[in-house]
């Protein structure tokens, strides 16, 4: 069985300050982990993914995430927020050894203030 | 390359009516998925096609939902008759290869409101 918990439903930051979106997962197998972003009226876009290679994963638009097995976490970070980062972010897990069907977190809305 | 497209973008229907949602995957993608997000909840898997065959329909909520993918190209998801709890955003995604580590490309979704 697999599950994902996004710890914050909303995160508010000022432009130019760091972003931290938290995600914890559980998985019976070796997980694949993804972060997707959804801007208004757009489809979900893949930011980055972890599939058992390097634990620090770099994605698009300056985002990165670190897989920490001991903490069962896959938090998304960015050093400096931009207004265009305002969107909803989804953490997703699927089991490499089990069902490929992905499990989504509830989403975190990132609000960026000027 | 064109992305995944979905039609309509919004649909408002009355309880008991029928609605058909359409998804056009990225050309060459054999795998097509349907998901649903009910307001305030997680995005949930509905079913997975490989070409025209249903690979997994374990997430379909009940027999009021019928998905088809004739010819292995576009797919339709019909809800008949619609109920209030069917309201939500229906996403379609496609991928070239199936498997847990492969990226799925998502469409913008169809927002369905049942009144």
CSV table of C-alpha atoms in Angstrom, one decimal:
chain,number,residue,atom,x,y,z
A,1,UNK,CA,0.0,0.0,0.0
A,2,UNK,CA,1.1,3.5,-0.6
A,3,UNK,CA,0.0,6.9,0.6
A,4,UNK,CA,1.1,10.5,0.4
A,5,UNK,CA,0.6,13.4,2.9
A,6,UNK,CA,1.1,17.0,1.9
A,7,UNK,CA,1.5,18.6,5.2
A,8,UNK,CA,0.3,22.1,4.2
A,9,UNK,CA,-2.8,22.9,2.2
A,10,UNK,CA,-1.6,26.5,1.6
A,11,UNK,CA,1.9,28.1,1.8
A,12,UNK,CA,2.4,31.8,1.5
A,13,UNK,CA,5.8,33.4,0.8
A,14,UNK,CA,7.1,36.7,-0.4
A,15,UNK,CA,8.8,37.0,-3.8
A,16,UNK,CA,12.5,36.3,-3.5
A,17,UNK,CA,12.2,34.2,-0.3
A,18,UNK,CA,12.7,30.4,-0.1
A,19,UNK,CA,9.9,28.0,-0.8
A,20,UNK,CA,9.4,24.7,1.1
A,21,UNK,CA,6.5,22.4,0.3
A,22,UNK,CA,6.4,19.3,2.5
A,23,UNK,CA,5.5,15.8,1.4
A,24,UNK,CA,5.7,12.6,3.4
A,25,UNK,CA,5.0,9.2,1.8
A,26,UNK,CA,4.6,5.6,2.7
A,27,UNK,CA,5.3,2.7,0.4
A,28,UNK,CA,5.6,-1.0,0.7
A,29,UNK,CA,8.2,-1.1,-2.1
A,30,UNK,CA,10.8,1.1,-3.5
A,31,UNK,CA,8.9,4.2,-4.5
A,32,UNK,CA,8.9,6.5,-7.4
A,33,UNK,CA,8.1,10.0,-6.3
A,34,UNK,CA,7.0,13.0,-8.4
A,35,UNK,CA,6.1,16.6,-7.9
A,36,UNK,CA,3.6,18.1,-10.4
A,37,UNK,CA,2.5,21.7,-10.7
A,38,UNK,CA,-0.8,23.0,-11.9
A,39,UNK,CA,-1.3,26.5,-13.0
A,40,UNK,CA,-4.9,27.8,-13.4
A,41,UNK,CA,-6.7,26.2,-16.3
A,42,UNK,CA,-3.7,24.2,-17.2
A,43,UNK,CA,-2.8,20.5,-17.0
A,44,UNK,CA,-0.5,19.1,-14.4
A,45,UNK,CA,3.1,19.6,-15.4
A,46,UNK,CA,5.9,17.4,-14.1
A,47,UNK,CA,8.5,19.4,-12.1
A,48,UNK,CA,10.8,16.6,-11.1
A,49,UNK,CA,10.9,12.9,-10.3
A,50,UNK,CA,12.9,10.5,-8.1
A,51,UNK,CA,13.3,6.9,-9.3
A,52,UNK,CA,16.0,5.3,-7.1
A,53,UNK,CA,18.9,7.2,-8.6
A,54,UNK,CA,20.4,10.3,-7.0
A,55,UNK,CA,18.5,11.3,-3.8
A,56,UNK,CA,18.8,15.0,-4.6
A,57,UNK,CA,16.7,15.7,-7.7
A,58,UNK,CA,16.8,18.9,-9.7
A,59,UNK,CA,13.7,19.9,-11.7
A,60,UNK,CA,12.5,22.7,-13.9
A,61,UNK,CA,12.2,26.3,-12.9
A,62,UNK,CA,14.8,26.1,-10.1
A,63,UNK,CA,12.9,23.5,-8.0
A,64,UNK,CA,14.6,20.6,-6.4
A,65,UNK,CA,13.6,17.9,-3.9
A,66,UNK,CA,15.5,15.5,-1.7
A,67,UNK,CA,14.5,11.9,-1.1
A,68,UNK,CA,15.1,11.0,2.5
A,69,UNK,CA,14.2,7.4,3.1
A,70,UNK,CA,14.8,7.6,6.9
A,71,UNK,CA,12.3,10.4,7.2
A,72,UNK,CA,10.0,9.1,4.4
A,73,UNK,CA,10.0,12.6,3.0
A,74,UNK,CA,10.3,14.2,-0.4
A,75,UNK,CA,10.1,17.9,0.3
A,76,UNK,CA,10.1,20.4,-2.6
A,77,UNK,CA,12.3,23.5,-2.3
A,78,UNK,CA,13.3,26.6,-4.3
A,79,UNK,CA,15.8,29.1,-3.1
A,80,UNK,CA,13.9,32.2,-4.3
A,81,UNK,CA,10.2,32.4,-5.1
A,82,UNK,CA,9.0,34.1,-8.2
A,83,UNK,CA,5.5,35.4,-8.8
A,84,UNK,CA,5.0,32.9,-11.6
A,85,UNK,CA,5.5,30.1,-9.1
A,86,UNK,CA,2.0,30.7,-7.7
A,87,UNK,CA,0.2,27.5,-8.4
A,88,UNK,CA,-1.0,24.2,-6.9
A,89,UNK,CA,1.6,21.6,-6.3
A,90,UNK,CA,1.0,17.8,-6.0
A,91,UNK,CA,3.3,15.2,-4.5
A,92,UNK,CA,2.8,11.8,-6.1
A,93,UNK,CA,4.0,8.3,-5.2
A,94,UNK,CA,3.9,5.0,-7.1
A,95,UNK,CA,5.5,1.7,-6.2
A,96,UNK,CA,8.3,0.4,-8.4
A,97,UNK,CA,7.6,-3.1,-7.2
A,98,UNK,CA,3.9,-2.9,-6.8
A,99,UNK,CA,1.0,-1.2,-8.5
A,100,UNK,CA,2.1,1.5,-10.9
A,101,UNK,CA,-1.1,3.4,-10.2
A,102,UNK,CA,0.0,6.7,-8.7
A,103,UNK,CA,-1.3,8.1,-5.5
A,104,UNK,CA,-1.7,11.8,-5.2
A,105,UNK,CA,-1.4,14.1,-2.3
A,106,UNK,CA,-4.2,16.6,-1.6
A,107,UNK,CA,-2.2,19.4,-3.1
A,108,UNK,CA,-0.5,22.5,-1.7
A,109,UNK,CA,-1.4,26.0,-3.0
A,110,UNK,CA,1.6,28.2,-3.1
A,111,UNK,CA,0.8,31.9,-2.8
A,112,UNK,CA,3.5,34.4,-3.7
A,113,UNK,CA,3.3,38.0,-2.4
A,114,UNK,CA,5.1,40.8,-4.2
B,1,UNK,CA,4.2,18.3,-30.1
B,2,UNK,CA,0.6,18.9,-29.1
B,3,UNK,CA,-0.3,18.1,-25.6
B,4,UNK,CA,-3.2,16.2,-24.1
B,5,UNK,CA,-6.4,17.9,-24.9
B,6,UNK,CA,-9.8,17.5,-23.2
B,7,UNK,CA,-13.3,18.6,-24.2
B,8,UNK,CA,-15.3,20.3,-22.9
B,9,UNK,CA,-13.4,22.4,-20.4
B,10,UNK,CA,-16.5,22.9,-18.3
B,11,UNK,CA,-19.9,21.2,-18.2
B,12,UNK,CA,-22.9,22.0,-16.1
B,13,UNK,CA,-25.7,19.4,-16.2
B,14,UNK,CA,-28.7,18.5,-14.1
B,15,UNK,CA,-28.9,15.4,-12.0
B,16,UNK,CA,-30.1,12.5,-14.1
B,17,UNK,CA,-28.7,13.8,-17.3
B,18,UNK,CA,-25.9,12.3,-19.4
B,19,UNK,CA,-22.5,13.8,-20.1
B,20,UNK,CA,-19.7,12.6,-22.2
B,21,UNK,CA,-16.1,13.8,-21.7
B,22,UNK,CA,-13.5,13.5,-24.4
B,23,UNK,CA,-9.7,13.1,-24.1
B,24,UNK,CA,-7.2,13.3,-27.0
B,25,UNK,CA,-3.8,11.9,-25.9
B,26,UNK,CA,-0.5,12.9,-27.3
B,27,UNK,CA,0.0,11.2,-30.6
B,28,UNK,CA,1.8,7.9,-30.3
B,29,UNK,CA,1.0,7.4,-26.6
B,30,UNK,CA,-0.5,4.0,-26.2
B,31,UNK,CA,-1.3,4.5,-22.5
B,32,UNK,CA,-4.3,6.7,-21.5
B,33,UNK,CA,-5.5,7.3,-18.0
B,34,UNK,CA,-8.5,9.0,-16.4
B,35,UNK,CA,-8.5,10.6,-13.0
B,36,UNK,CA,-11.0,12.6,-11.0
B,37,UNK,CA,-10.6,15.2,-8.3
B,38,UNK,CA,-13.6,15.9,-6.2
B,39,UNK,CA,-13.6,19.3,-4.5
B,40,UNK,CA,-11.1,19.5,-1.7
B,41,UNK,CA,-9.9,15.9,-2.1
B,42,UNK,CA,-7.1,14.0,-3.8
B,43,UNK,CA,-6.8,13.3,-7.4
B,44,UNK,CA,-8.0,9.7,-7.8
B,45,UNK,CA,-7.2,7.1,-10.5
B,46,UNK,CA,-10.2,5.9,-12.5
B,47,UNK,CA,-8.9,3.7,-15.2
B,48,UNK,CA,-6.0,2.9,-17.6
B,49,UNK,CA,-6.2,2.0,-21.3
B,50,UNK,CA,-3.4,0.4,-23.3
B,51,UNK,CA,-4.3,1.1,-26.8
B,52,UNK,CA,-8.0,0.2,-27.0
B,53,UNK,CA,-8.0,-2.3,-24.1
B,54,UNK,CA,-8.8,-1.5,-20.5
B,55,UNK,CA,-5.7,-2.4,-18.5
B,56,UNK,CA,-7.1,-1.5,-15.1
B,57,UNK,CA,-10.5,0.0,-14.3
B,58,UNK,CA,-10.3,-0.6,-10.5
B,59,UNK,CA,-10.9,3.1,-9.8
B,60,UNK,CA,-14.2,3.4,-11.6
B,61,UNK,CA,-16.7,4.4,-8.9
B,62,UNK,CA,-19.8,2.5,-10.3
B,63,UNK,CA,-21.5,1.3,-13.4
B,64,UNK,CA,-22.8,4.8,-14.2
B,65,UNK,CA,-19.4,5.5,-15.6
B,66,UNK,CA,-18.4,4.1,-19.0
B,67,UNK,CA,-15.1,4.7,-20.7
B,68,UNK,CA,-14.2,3.8,-24.2
B,69,UNK,CA,-11.2,4.1,-26.5
B,70,UNK,CA,-12.2,2.9,-29.9
B,71,UNK,CA,-9.3,2.5,-32.2
B,72,UNK,CA,-6.8,3.3,-29.5
B,73,UNK,CA,-6.8,7.0,-30.1
B,74,UNK,CA,-9.1,9.4,-28.3
B,75,UNK,CA,-11.1,8.3,-25.3
B,76,UNK,CA,-14.5,9.1,-24.0
B,77,UNK,CA,-15.9,8.9,-20.4
B,78,UNK,CA,-19.6,8.9,-20.2
B,79,UNK,CA,-21.6,9.4,-17.0
B,80,UNK,CA,-25.2,8.2,-17.2
B,81,UNK,CA,-27.2,9.2,-15.2
B,82,UNK,CA,-25.2,11.9,-13.5
B,83,UNK,CA,-25.5,12.3,-9.7
B,84,UNK,CA,-24.5,15.3,-7.5
B,85,UNK,CA,-21.4,13.5,-6.1
B,86,UNK,CA,-20.0,13.1,-9.7
B,87,UNK,CA,-19.1,16.8,-9.6
B,88,UNK,CA,-15.4,17.4,-9.8
B,89,UNK,CA,-12.6,17.9,-12.3
B,90,UNK,CA,-11.8,14.9,-14.6
B,91,UNK,CA,-8.3,14.7,-15.8
B,92,UNK,CA,-6.9,12.7,-18.6
B,93,UNK,CA,-3.2,11.7,-19.0
B,94,UNK,CA,-1.2,9.8,-21.5
B,95,UNK,CA,2.2,8.2,-21.6
B,96,UNK,CA,4.3,6.4,-24.2
B,97,UNK,CA,5.2,3.6,-21.8
B,98,UNK,CA,3.4,2.4,-18.7
B,99,UNK,CA,5.1,1.8,-15.4
B,100,UNK,CA,5.6,3.5,-12.1
B,101,UNK,CA,8.6,5.5,-13.1
B,102,UNK,CA,7.4,7.0,-16.3
B,103,UNK,CA,6.0,10.4,-16.7
B,104,UNK,CA,2.4,10.9,-17.5
B,105,UNK,CA,1.3,14.0,-19.5
B,106,UNK,CA,-1.9,15.6,-18.2
B,107,UNK,CA,-4.6,17.5,-19.9
B,108,UNK,CA,-6.1,20.6,-18.4
B,109,UNK,CA,-9.2,18.7,-17.1
B,110,UNK,CA,-12.9,19.0,-17.5
B,111,UNK,CA,-14.8,20.6,-14.7
B,112,UNK,CA,-18.1,18.9,-14.3
B,113,UNK,CA,-20.8,20.4,-12.2
B,114,UNK,CA,-24.0,18.4,-11.5
B,115,UNK,CA,-26.9,20.4,-10.1
